[in-house]
C-alpha cells in the first residue's frame, strides 16, 4: 500500500476524535489532502494533520470503526508519517499535528511508533509548533511520560462514563486500569509541571447512558484528576461494528452536554445544580439555554447588583460570561461605578438576556425600559 492510500485510510480514521475540533478540509482539486482538518487550539483555528499511526486494534469496542474486522488495515512507519507531515508543513498546508493510534497488540509498541514519529518531527524536522498526542489505554507510565515531553497537549479517551458502561461496550478494555489509572498519571504530571493540560472524550449515546452519567464523571475527573476539559462526540453507527444497527445520536444532545459541562467547569456549578435541570431519564433539555433555565428556576438568587456582586455571582447571570464579568470587576476595582446599561453593553454583556436578572444601583429593568 502506498503512502497516499495509507493517508486516506488513517486520516479518515482520525475524524471521530473531536478533541481538536474541526471539519475535514475540502479535497484539493489536484492533490488529495486526506487527514487535514481545521482544528482549534489556544483559541485559534488552524489546519492540522490529524491522523492515526495505525488502525489495527486488539480491542473490540463496539462503537469504533477500528473494531470492524472487514476494514482495510494500514500502518505508517514513523519516518514515513513524519515525512508526510514535513512535506505538508513545508508547503504551508498544516500548522500542527494531531497523532492518535489504535492499540495494535501491545499498547507500548503502538505508543513507541507514535513517539518515534513525534521525535522525528521535533528533532530531525525541527518543528516547534503544536503537537497533540494520544495516550493509549494500557500504555506504560514511561511511554506516557515521554509523550508529555514531546506534546503541547495529551489526551486519553474515556469513551464511557463508568466501568459498567464500558463493560457493555468492550470486552477487552479495562476502564479503571487502562484509562482512569493512566489519567491519574497525567494528572500527576500536570501537577508537577511536566504537562500543561490533558483532555478526554466521551462517545455520547452509544448505549443508553444518561446525560447525568457523563456529567457526574466529568465533575469527578475535574476535581480528582485535574482533567482540563472533556469533549463529547455523538455516536454514529459504523457498518460492520457491534453497534451498526443502533440509531445515531443527535448533535443537539452533544450541544446540551457542552453547555452543562461549561457550567460545571467554567461557571462553578455543582453537579446537583445541573441535576435539577434534567428531565426524565437524567436527560438535559435540548435547544435551551441552560444558564437561563437555571436562573428562571432560582428567582431567589436574582437580581444581582452589578456594582456589588462578586465575580462568582456575576457569571451566574444569563448574558454575562467570564470575559464580561472580568471587565466589570476590573472597572469596579479601578473605582468606576457602573451607571447604565450602555456601559454593560460595552463590557460585552448580552443585555436582553441579562436585563431581568440584574439591578444597577438598585434600579431594575422596569425603571430602565427607556435604555433598551
Ligand atoms: S481501543 Fe480505541 S481504537 Fe481500539 S477499538 Fe477501542 S476505541 Fe477503537
mmCIF file of C-alpha atoms and ligand atoms in Angstrom:
data_model
loop_
_atom_site.group_PDB
_atom_site.id
_atom_site.type_symbol
_atom_site.label_atom_id
_atom_site.label_comp_id
_atom_site.label_asym_id
_atom_site.label_seq_id
_atom_site.Cartn_x
_atom_site.Cartn_y
_atom_site.Cartn_z
ATOM 1 C CA UNK A 1 0.000 0.000 0.000
ATOM 2 C CA UNK A 2 1.469 3.389 -0.921
ATOM 3 C CA UNK A 3 1.686 6.415 1.376
ATOM 4 C CA UNK A 4 -1.294 8.191 -0.181
ATOM 5 C CA UNK A 5 -3.527 5.146 0.283
ATOM 6 C CA UNK A 6 -2.432 4.916 3.920
ATOM 7 C CA UNK A 7 -3.126 8.594 4.421
ATOM 8 C CA UNK A 8 -6.610 8.183 3.003
ATOM 9 C CA UNK A 9 -7.431 5.354 5.463
ATOM 10 C CA UNK A 10 -5.645 6.677 8.534
ATOM 11 C CA UNK A 11 -6.707 10.291 8.023
ATOM 12 C CA UNK A 12 -10.355 9.219 7.766
ATOM 13 C CA UNK A 13 -9.910 7.004 10.859
ATOM 14 C CA UNK A 14 -8.948 10.043 12.949
ATOM 15 C CA UNK A 15 -12.050 12.067 12.152
ATOM 16 C CA UNK A 16 -14.040 10.534 15.028
ATOM 17 C CA UNK A 17 -11.793 12.185 17.554
ATOM 18 C CA UNK A 18 -13.253 15.617 18.242
ATOM 19 C CA UNK A 19 -10.753 16.720 20.833
ATOM 20 C CA UNK A 20 -9.068 19.026 18.325
ATOM 21 C CA UNK A 21 -12.301 20.145 16.674
ATOM 22 C CA UNK A 22 -12.763 20.640 13.036
ATOM 23 C CA UNK A 23 -14.200 19.625 9.732
ATOM 24 C CA UNK A 24 -12.204 17.807 7.148
ATOM 25 C CA UNK A 25 -10.906 20.309 4.648
ATOM 26 C CA UNK A 26 -12.250 20.180 1.142
ATOM 27 C CA UNK A 27 -10.147 17.986 -1.048
ATOM 28 C CA UNK A 28 -7.682 19.969 -3.093
ATOM 29 C CA UNK A 29 -8.505 19.655 -6.838
ATOM 30 C CA UNK A 30 -5.025 18.414 -7.744
ATOM 31 C CA UNK A 31 -3.667 16.888 -4.592
ATOM 32 C CA UNK A 32 -5.849 14.926 -2.210
ATOM 33 C CA UNK A 33 -5.321 16.348 1.254
ATOM 34 C CA UNK A 34 -6.557 13.467 3.313
ATOM 35 C CA UNK A 35 -6.102 13.938 7.018
ATOM 36 C CA UNK A 36 -6.040 17.747 7.001
ATOM 37 C CA UNK A 37 -8.615 19.194 9.370
ATOM 38 C CA UNK A 38 -9.339 22.605 10.764
ATOM 39 C CA UNK A 39 -8.586 22.365 14.452
ATOM 40 C CA UNK A 40 -8.875 24.678 17.405
ATOM 41 C CA UNK A 41 -6.135 25.102 19.980
ATOM 42 C CA UNK A 42 -5.158 28.052 22.164
ATOM 43 C CA UNK A 43 -8.311 29.808 20.925
ATOM 44 C CA UNK A 44 -7.050 29.768 17.344
ATOM 45 C CA UNK A 45 -8.310 27.764 14.363
ATOM 46 C CA UNK A 46 -5.630 26.331 12.102
ATOM 47 C CA UNK A 47 -5.087 23.418 9.692
ATOM 48 C CA UNK A 48 -3.705 20.292 11.276
ATOM 49 C CA UNK A 49 -2.651 16.868 10.070
ATOM 50 C CA UNK A 50 -4.964 14.640 12.096
ATOM 51 C CA UNK A 51 -4.086 11.031 11.567
ATOM 52 C CA UNK A 52 -3.763 7.576 13.094
ATOM 53 C CA UNK A 53 -0.418 5.814 13.201
ATOM 54 C CA UNK A 54 -2.261 2.543 12.673
ATOM 55 C CA UNK A 55 -5.874 1.368 12.624
ATOM 56 C CA UNK A 56 -5.041 -2.194 13.723
ATOM 57 C CA UNK A 57 -6.536 -2.760 17.138
ATOM 58 C CA UNK A 58 -6.602 -5.601 19.629
ATOM 59 C CA UNK A 59 -9.723 -4.182 21.329
ATOM 60 C CA UNK A 60 -13.316 -4.787 20.386
ATOM 61 C CA UNK A 61 -15.066 -1.503 21.305
ATOM 62 C CA UNK A 62 -18.431 -1.902 19.637
ATOM 63 C CA UNK A 63 -18.834 1.752 18.631
ATOM 64 C CA UNK A 64 -15.413 2.088 16.993
ATOM 65 C CA UNK A 65 -14.595 1.937 13.312
ATOM 66 C CA UNK A 66 -11.295 0.223 14.166
ATOM 67 C CA UNK A 67 -13.076 -2.757 15.722
ATOM 68 C CA UNK A 68 -14.626 -3.588 12.348
ATOM 69 C CA UNK A 69 -12.954 -6.767 11.180
ATOM 70 C CA UNK A 70 -13.580 -6.260 7.444
ATOM 71 C CA UNK A 71 -11.913 -2.869 7.391
ATOM 72 C CA UNK A 72 -8.753 -2.257 5.333
ATOM 73 C CA UNK A 73 -5.765 -2.088 7.699
ATOM 74 C CA UNK A 74 -2.904 0.328 7.367
ATOM 75 C CA UNK A 75 0.114 1.324 9.443
ATOM 76 C CA UNK A 76 2.500 4.212 8.977
ATOM 77 C CA UNK A 77 6.155 3.670 9.731
ATOM 78 C CA UNK A 78 7.394 6.594 11.876
ATOM 79 C CA UNK A 79 9.736 8.018 9.212
ATOM 80 C CA UNK A 80 7.031 7.752 6.561
ATOM 81 C CA UNK A 81 4.419 9.629 8.602
ATOM 82 C CA UNK A 82 6.913 12.253 9.774
ATOM 83 C CA UNK A 83 7.849 12.729 6.103
ATOM 84 C CA UNK A 84 4.193 13.340 5.148
ATOM 85 C CA UNK A 85 3.849 15.879 7.938
ATOM 86 C CA UNK A 86 7.128 17.600 6.990
ATOM 87 C CA UNK A 87 6.061 17.901 3.363
ATOM 88 C CA UNK A 88 2.639 19.335 4.292
ATOM 89 C CA UNK A 89 4.199 21.758 6.783
ATOM 90 C CA UNK A 90 6.791 22.918 4.232
ATOM 91 C CA UNK A 91 4.012 23.692 1.747
ATOM 92 C CA UNK A 92 2.118 25.612 4.434
ATOM 93 C CA UNK A 93 -0.789 23.156 4.326
ATOM 94 C CA UNK A 94 -0.658 22.320 8.031
ATOM 95 C CA UNK A 95 0.458 24.137 11.173
ATOM 96 C CA UNK A 96 0.092 21.325 13.667
ATOM 97 C CA UNK A 97 -0.059 17.570 14.200
ATOM 98 C CA UNK A 98 -2.708 15.517 15.988
ATOM 99 C CA UNK A 99 -1.442 11.962 16.238
ATOM 100 C CA UNK A 100 -3.528 9.114 17.589
ATOM 101 C CA UNK A 101 -3.458 5.371 17.114
ATOM 102 C CA UNK A 102 -5.375 2.178 17.541
ATOM 103 C CA UNK A 103 -3.754 -0.115 20.056
ATOM 104 C CA UNK A 104 -2.446 -2.969 17.893
ATOM 105 C CA UNK A 105 -1.358 -5.910 20.037
ATOM 106 C CA UNK A 106 0.747 -4.143 22.654
ATOM 107 C CA UNK A 107 -0.075 -0.584 23.760
ATOM 108 C CA UNK A 108 3.604 0.164 24.331
ATOM 109 C CA UNK A 109 4.619 -0.926 20.847
ATOM 110 C CA UNK A 110 1.881 1.269 19.375
ATOM 111 C CA UNK A 111 2.973 4.148 21.648
ATOM 112 C CA UNK A 112 6.635 3.679 20.638
ATOM 113 C CA UNK A 113 5.694 4.148 16.979
ATOM 114 C CA UNK A 114 3.904 7.399 17.809
ATOM 115 C CA UNK A 115 6.810 8.539 19.967
ATOM 116 C CA UNK A 116 9.286 7.847 17.189
ATOM 117 C CA UNK A 117 7.157 9.833 14.736
ATOM 118 C CA UNK A 118 6.903 12.787 17.114
ATOM 119 C CA UNK A 119 10.638 12.617 17.882
ATOM 120 C CA UNK A 120 11.487 12.868 14.173
ATOM 121 C CA UNK A 121 9.048 15.757 13.741
ATOM 122 C CA UNK A 122 10.507 17.626 16.727
ATOM 123 C CA UNK A 123 14.163 16.608 16.231
ATOM 124 C CA UNK A 124 15.087 15.976 12.596
ATOM 125 C CA UNK A 125 12.426 18.295 11.141
ATOM 126 C CA UNK A 126 12.870 20.896 13.886
ATOM 127 C CA UNK A 127 9.129 21.511 14.171
ATOM 128 C CA UNK A 128 8.422 23.720 17.191
ATOM 129 C CA UNK A 129 4.660 24.122 16.666
ATOM 130 C CA UNK A 130 1.587 22.436 18.063
ATOM 131 C CA UNK A 131 1.561 18.661 18.611
ATOM 132 C CA UNK A 132 -1.311 16.790 20.270
ATOM 133 C CA UNK A 133 -0.565 13.148 21.127
ATOM 134 C CA UNK A 134 -2.933 10.427 22.286
ATOM 135 C CA UNK A 135 -2.073 8.374 25.360
ATOM 136 C CA UNK A 136 -3.234 4.854 24.595
ATOM 137 C CA UNK A 137 -5.256 2.714 27.002
ATOM 138 C CA UNK A 138 -2.906 0.393 28.868
ATOM 139 C CA UNK A 139 0.317 2.220 27.838
ATOM 140 C CA UNK A 140 3.141 2.216 30.383
ATOM 141 C CA UNK A 141 3.972 5.195 32.558
ATOM 142 C CA UNK A 142 7.324 5.538 30.802
ATOM 143 C CA UNK A 143 5.660 5.892 27.389
ATOM 144 C CA UNK A 144 3.118 8.385 28.706
ATOM 145 C CA UNK A 145 5.847 10.479 30.346
ATOM 146 C CA UNK A 146 7.759 10.591 27.078
ATOM 147 C CA UNK A 147 4.592 11.630 25.198
ATOM 148 C CA UNK A 148 4.221 14.507 27.645
ATOM 149 C CA UNK A 149 7.771 15.614 26.903
ATOM 150 C CA UNK A 150 7.037 15.969 23.184
ATOM 151 C CA UNK A 151 3.447 17.217 23.078
ATOM 152 C CA UNK A 152 1.754 20.533 23.717
ATOM 153 C CA UNK A 153 -1.353 18.610 24.650
ATOM 154 C CA UNK A 154 -2.059 14.990 25.519
ATOM 155 C CA UNK A 155 -5.425 13.266 25.664
ATOM 156 C CA UNK A 156 -6.707 9.856 26.654
ATOM 157 C CA UNK A 157 -10.211 8.909 25.602
ATOM 158 C CA UNK A 158 -12.500 7.661 28.345
ATOM 159 C CA UNK A 159 -15.381 6.924 25.894
ATOM 160 C CA UNK A 160 -17.856 5.610 28.518
ATOM 161 C CA UNK A 161 -18.960 7.249 31.785
ATOM 162 C CA UNK A 162 -18.352 4.240 34.076
ATOM 163 C CA UNK A 163 -16.772 0.810 34.279
ATOM 164 C CA UNK A 164 -20.202 -0.801 33.940
ATOM 165 C CA UNK A 165 -20.951 1.126 30.760
ATOM 166 C CA UNK A 166 -17.526 0.341 29.335
ATOM 167 C CA UNK A 167 -18.052 -3.372 30.010
ATOM 168 C CA UNK A 168 -21.191 -3.186 27.883
ATOM 169 C CA UNK A 169 -19.235 -1.612 25.040
ATOM 170 C CA UNK A 170 -15.985 -3.566 25.116
ATOM 171 C CA UNK A 171 -14.985 -6.970 26.429
ATOM 172 C CA UNK A 172 -11.286 -6.127 26.372
ATOM 173 C CA UNK A 173 -10.779 -2.606 27.706
ATOM 174 C CA UNK A 174 -10.388 -2.256 31.489
ATOM 175 C CA UNK A 175 -11.928 1.094 32.415
ATOM 176 C CA UNK A 176 -10.214 1.633 35.758
ATOM 177 C CA UNK A 177 -6.780 0.268 34.930
ATOM 178 C CA UNK A 178 -6.400 1.028 31.209
ATOM 179 C CA UNK A 179 -7.921 4.502 31.336
ATOM 180 C CA UNK A 180 -8.513 6.058 34.774
ATOM 181 C CA UNK A 181 -5.155 4.945 36.166
ATOM 182 C CA UNK A 182 -3.373 6.451 33.135
ATOM 183 C CA UNK A 183 -5.405 9.606 33.516
ATOM 184 C CA UNK A 184 -4.255 9.774 37.128
ATOM 185 C CA UNK A 185 -0.635 9.701 35.905
ATOM 186 C CA UNK A 186 -1.376 12.567 33.514
ATOM 187 C CA UNK A 187 -2.833 14.478 36.468
ATOM 188 C CA UNK A 188 0.383 13.899 38.448
ATOM 189 C CA UNK A 189 2.497 15.099 35.510
ATOM 190 C CA UNK A 190 0.339 18.186 35.206
ATOM 191 C CA UNK A 191 0.724 18.958 38.909
ATOM 192 C CA UNK A 192 4.496 18.556 38.663
ATOM 193 C CA UNK A 193 4.628 20.990 35.711
ATOM 194 C CA UNK A 194 5.638 18.414 33.096
ATOM 195 C CA UNK A 195 2.365 18.734 31.176
ATOM 196 C CA UNK A 196 0.250 21.813 30.545
ATOM 197 C CA UNK A 197 -3.087 20.148 30.013
ATOM 198 C CA UNK A 198 -4.819 16.947 29.147
ATOM 199 C CA UNK A 199 -8.265 16.221 27.778
ATOM 200 C CA UNK A 200 -10.624 13.317 27.205
ATOM 201 C CA UNK A 201 -13.559 12.400 25.019
ATOM 202 C CA UNK A 202 -16.846 10.538 25.521
ATOM 203 C CA UNK A 203 -18.836 8.751 22.845
ATOM 204 C CA UNK A 204 -22.354 10.032 23.531
ATOM 205 C CA UNK A 205 -25.430 7.880 23.184
ATOM 206 C CA UNK A 206 -23.889 4.563 22.161
ATOM 207 C CA UNK A 207 -25.581 2.583 24.877
ATOM 208 C CA UNK A 208 -28.466 4.352 26.604
ATOM 209 C CA UNK A 209 -26.306 6.371 29.013
ATOM 210 C CA UNK A 210 -27.984 9.373 30.671
ATOM 211 C CA UNK A 211 -26.509 12.874 30.477
ATOM 212 C CA UNK A 212 -26.081 12.795 34.242
ATOM 213 C CA UNK A 213 -23.769 9.803 33.977
ATOM 214 C CA UNK A 214 -21.396 11.758 31.724
ATOM 215 C CA UNK A 215 -21.582 14.909 33.817
ATOM 216 C CA UNK A 216 -21.027 13.137 37.123
ATOM 217 C CA UNK A 217 -17.913 11.561 35.677
ATOM 218 C CA UNK A 218 -16.770 14.951 34.348
ATOM 219 C CA UNK A 219 -17.142 16.554 37.773
ATOM 220 C CA UNK A 220 -15.166 13.709 39.335
ATOM 221 C CA UNK A 221 -12.340 13.937 36.773
ATOM 222 C CA UNK A 222 -12.074 17.738 37.110
ATOM 223 C CA UNK A 223 -11.988 17.535 40.897
ATOM 224 C CA UNK A 224 -9.855 14.435 41.384
ATOM 225 C CA UNK A 225 -7.617 14.031 38.369
ATOM 226 C CA UNK A 226 -7.020 17.598 37.197
ATOM 227 C CA UNK A 227 -8.600 16.988 33.794
ATOM 228 C CA UNK A 228 -8.691 20.233 31.806
ATOM 229 C CA UNK A 229 -11.766 19.502 29.725
ATOM 230 C CA UNK A 230 -13.963 16.767 28.277
ATOM 231 C CA UNK A 231 -15.183 16.534 24.699
ATOM 232 C CA UNK A 232 -18.377 14.844 23.571
ATOM 233 C CA UNK A 233 -18.737 13.000 20.291
ATOM 234 C CA UNK A 234 -22.218 11.920 19.202
ATOM 235 C CA UNK A 235 -22.425 8.223 18.479
ATOM 236 C CA UNK A 236 -22.761 7.384 14.822
ATOM 237 C CA UNK A 237 -23.217 3.733 13.774
ATOM 238 C CA UNK A 238 -20.495 2.225 11.576
ATOM 239 C CA UNK A 239 -21.248 -0.720 9.332
ATOM 240 C CA UNK A 240 -19.511 -3.909 10.437
ATOM 241 C CA UNK A 241 -19.253 -2.905 14.119
ATOM 242 C CA UNK A 242 -21.171 -4.352 17.081
ATOM 243 C CA UNK A 243 -23.490 -1.313 17.195
ATOM 244 C CA UNK A 244 -24.124 -0.968 13.472
ATOM 245 C CA UNK A 245 -27.902 -1.155 13.991
ATOM 246 C CA UNK A 246 -28.098 1.499 16.710
ATOM 247 C CA UNK A 247 -29.576 4.885 15.897
ATOM 248 C CA UNK A 248 -27.195 7.814 15.532
ATOM 249 C CA UNK A 249 -27.226 10.312 18.401
ATOM 250 C CA UNK A 250 -28.401 13.851 17.720
ATOM 251 C CA UNK A 251 -25.727 16.571 17.732
ATOM 252 C CA UNK A 252 -28.246 18.630 19.757
ATOM 253 C CA UNK A 253 -27.594 16.341 22.693
ATOM 254 C CA UNK A 254 -23.880 16.884 22.282
ATOM 255 C CA UNK A 255 -24.535 20.640 22.328
ATOM 256 C CA UNK A 256 -26.560 20.404 25.568
ATOM 257 C CA UNK A 257 -23.750 18.400 27.192
ATOM 258 C CA UNK A 258 -21.181 21.008 26.165
ATOM 259 C CA UNK A 259 -23.356 23.697 27.777
ATOM 260 C CA UNK A 260 -23.732 21.729 31.014
ATOM 261 C CA UNK A 261 -20.025 20.900 31.081
ATOM 262 C CA UNK A 262 -19.245 24.604 30.629
ATOM 263 C CA UNK A 263 -21.469 25.379 33.639
ATOM 264 C CA UNK A 264 -19.546 22.834 35.728
ATOM 265 C CA UNK A 265 -16.074 23.684 34.559
ATOM 266 C CA UNK A 266 -16.157 27.430 33.966
ATOM 267 C CA UNK A 267 -19.090 28.810 35.959
ATOM 268 C CA UNK A 268 -18.568 26.737 39.090
ATOM 269 C CA UNK A 269 -21.957 24.968 39.112
ATOM 270 C CA UNK A 270 -22.125 21.805 41.192
ATOM 271 C CA UNK A 271 -23.408 18.519 39.835
ATOM 272 C CA UNK A 272 -26.558 18.796 41.991
ATOM 273 C CA UNK A 273 -27.417 22.101 40.317
ATOM 274 C CA UNK A 274 -27.101 20.563 36.858
ATOM 275 C CA UNK A 275 -29.150 17.588 38.047
ATOM 276 C CA UNK A 276 -32.034 19.986 38.751
ATOM 277 C CA UNK A 277 -32.079 20.954 35.065
ATOM 278 C CA UNK A 278 -32.568 17.438 33.751
ATOM 279 C CA UNK A 279 -35.809 15.708 32.962
ATOM 280 C CA UNK A 280 -36.868 12.112 32.512
ATOM 281 C CA UNK A 281 -34.027 9.593 32.427
ATOM 282 C CA UNK A 282 -31.445 12.182 33.506
ATOM 283 C CA UNK A 283 -31.517 13.905 30.114
ATOM 284 C CA UNK A 284 -30.826 17.602 29.620
ATOM 285 C CA UNK A 285 -33.337 19.629 27.614
ATOM 286 C CA UNK A 286 -32.058 20.190 24.080
ATOM 287 C CA UNK A 287 -32.160 23.515 22.285
ATOM 288 C CA UNK A 288 -32.403 25.532 25.522
ATOM 289 C CA UNK A 289 -30.071 27.972 27.229
ATOM 290 C CA UNK A 290 -29.264 26.061 30.423
ATOM 291 C CA UNK A 291 -27.972 29.039 32.385
ATOM 292 C CA UNK A 292 -31.170 30.933 31.611
ATOM 293 C CA UNK A 293 -33.232 27.905 32.617
ATOM 294 C CA UNK A 294 -31.370 27.711 35.918
ATOM 295 C CA UNK A 295 -31.812 31.449 36.613
ATOM 296 C CA UNK A 296 -35.547 31.226 35.887
ATOM 297 C CA UNK A 297 -35.857 28.340 38.317
ATOM 298 C CA UNK A 298 -33.929 30.107 41.136
ATOM 299 C CA UNK A 299 -35.593 33.522 41.283
ATOM 300 C CA UNK A 300 -34.475 33.965 44.921
ATOM 301 C CA UNK A 301 -30.830 34.358 43.745
ATOM 302 C CA UNK A 302 -31.612 37.301 41.463
ATOM 303 C CA UNK A 303 -31.489 40.170 40.664
ATOM 304 C CA UNK A 304 -27.793 40.728 41.183
ATOM 305 C CA UNK A 305 -26.459 44.251 41.857
ATOM 306 C CA UNK A 306 -23.720 44.746 39.257
ATOM 307 C CA UNK A 307 -21.908 47.345 41.361
ATOM 308 C CA UNK A 308 -21.594 44.998 44.339
ATOM 309 C CA UNK A 309 -21.774 41.394 43.130
ATOM 310 C CA UNK A 310 -18.806 39.087 43.405
ATOM 311 C CA UNK A 311 -17.290 37.659 40.212
ATOM 312 C CA UNK A 312 -18.837 34.270 41.011
ATOM 313 C CA UNK A 313 -22.292 35.893 41.251
ATOM 314 C CA UNK A 314 -21.899 37.916 38.067
ATOM 315 C CA UNK A 315 -21.039 34.910 35.914
ATOM 316 C CA UNK A 316 -24.234 33.143 37.018
ATOM 317 C CA UNK A 317 -26.272 35.892 35.365
ATOM 318 C CA UNK A 318 -27.553 34.902 31.891
ATOM 319 C CA UNK A 319 -25.805 37.088 29.324
ATOM 320 C CA UNK A 320 -22.697 37.650 31.491
ATOM 321 C CA UNK A 321 -19.735 35.383 30.784
ATOM 322 C CA UNK A 322 -16.272 35.203 32.347
ATOM 323 C CA UNK A 323 -14.860 37.841 29.973
ATOM 324 C CA UNK A 324 -17.599 40.427 30.558
ATOM 325 C CA UNK A 325 -17.602 39.689 34.318
ATOM 326 C CA UNK A 326 -13.814 40.256 34.413
ATOM 327 C CA UNK A 327 -14.241 43.588 32.616
ATOM 328 C CA UNK A 328 -16.909 44.661 35.114
ATOM 329 C CA UNK A 329 -14.684 43.677 38.059
ATOM 330 C CA UNK A 330 -11.682 45.469 36.523
ATOM 331 C CA UNK A 331 -13.685 48.672 36.070
ATOM 332 C CA UNK A 332 -15.058 48.467 39.614
ATOM 333 C CA UNK A 333 -11.622 47.762 41.073
ATOM 334 C CA UNK A 334 -10.383 50.879 39.301
ATOM 335 C CA UNK A 335 -13.003 52.854 41.248
ATOM 336 C CA UNK A 336 -15.548 53.150 38.436
ATOM 337 C CA UNK A 337 -19.251 52.941 39.193
ATOM 338 C CA UNK A 338 -21.451 51.382 36.542
ATOM 339 C CA UNK A 339 -24.348 53.703 35.959
ATOM 340 C CA UNK A 340 -26.257 52.326 32.969
ATOM 341 C CA UNK A 341 -26.964 49.512 30.569
ATOM 342 C CA UNK A 342 -24.937 51.058 27.785
ATOM 343 C CA UNK A 343 -21.766 50.627 29.834
ATOM 344 C CA UNK A 344 -22.626 46.987 30.472
ATOM 345 C CA UNK A 345 -23.118 46.520 26.731
ATOM 346 C CA UNK A 346 -19.630 47.951 26.188
ATOM 347 C CA UNK A 347 -18.276 45.298 28.571
ATOM 348 C CA UNK A 348 -19.782 42.594 26.322
ATOM 349 C CA UNK A 349 -22.887 41.808 28.401
ATOM 350 C CA UNK A 350 -25.816 40.421 26.347
ATOM 351 C CA UNK A 351 -28.305 42.985 27.678
ATOM 352 C CA UNK A 352 -31.555 41.376 26.593
ATOM 353 C CA UNK A 353 -30.707 38.148 28.412
ATOM 354 C CA UNK A 354 -29.223 39.820 31.470
ATOM 355 C CA UNK A 355 -31.857 42.529 31.984
ATOM 356 C CA UNK A 356 -34.282 40.529 34.131
ATOM 357 C CA UNK A 357 -31.536 39.317 36.427
ATOM 358 C CA UNK A 358 -29.590 42.476 37.310
ATOM 359 C CA UNK A 359 -30.054 45.820 39.008
ATOM 360 C CA UNK A 360 -27.790 48.843 38.619
ATOM 361 C CA UNK A 361 -27.717 50.944 41.773
ATOM 362 C CA UNK A 362 -30.938 49.345 42.880
ATOM 363 C CA UNK A 363 -32.769 50.050 39.616
ATOM 364 C CA UNK A 364 -34.033 47.063 37.643
ATOM 365 C CA UNK A 365 -35.446 46.502 34.188
ATOM 366 C CA UNK A 366 -38.783 48.267 34.785
ATOM 367 C CA UNK A 367 -37.132 51.563 35.649
ATOM 368 C CA UNK A 368 -34.674 51.236 32.731
ATOM 369 C CA UNK A 369 -37.031 50.445 29.900
ATOM 370 C CA UNK A 370 -36.016 53.615 28.082
ATOM 371 C CA UNK A 371 -32.441 52.356 27.829
ATOM 372 C CA UNK A 372 -33.325 49.396 25.618
HETATM 373 S S1 LIG B 1 -9.134 0.775 21.774
HETATM 374 FE FE1 LIG B 1 -9.538 2.639 20.660
HETATM 375 S S2 LIG B 1 -9.035 2.200 18.527
HETATM 376 FE FE2 LIG B 1 -9.221 0.239 19.577
HETATM 377 S S3 LIG B 1 -11.320 -0.424 19.179
HETATM 378 FE FE3 LIG B 1 -11.290 0.654 21.173
HETATM 379 S S4 LIG B 1 -11.789 2.817 20.709
HETATM 380 FE FE4 LIG B 1 -11.216 1.786 18.773
#
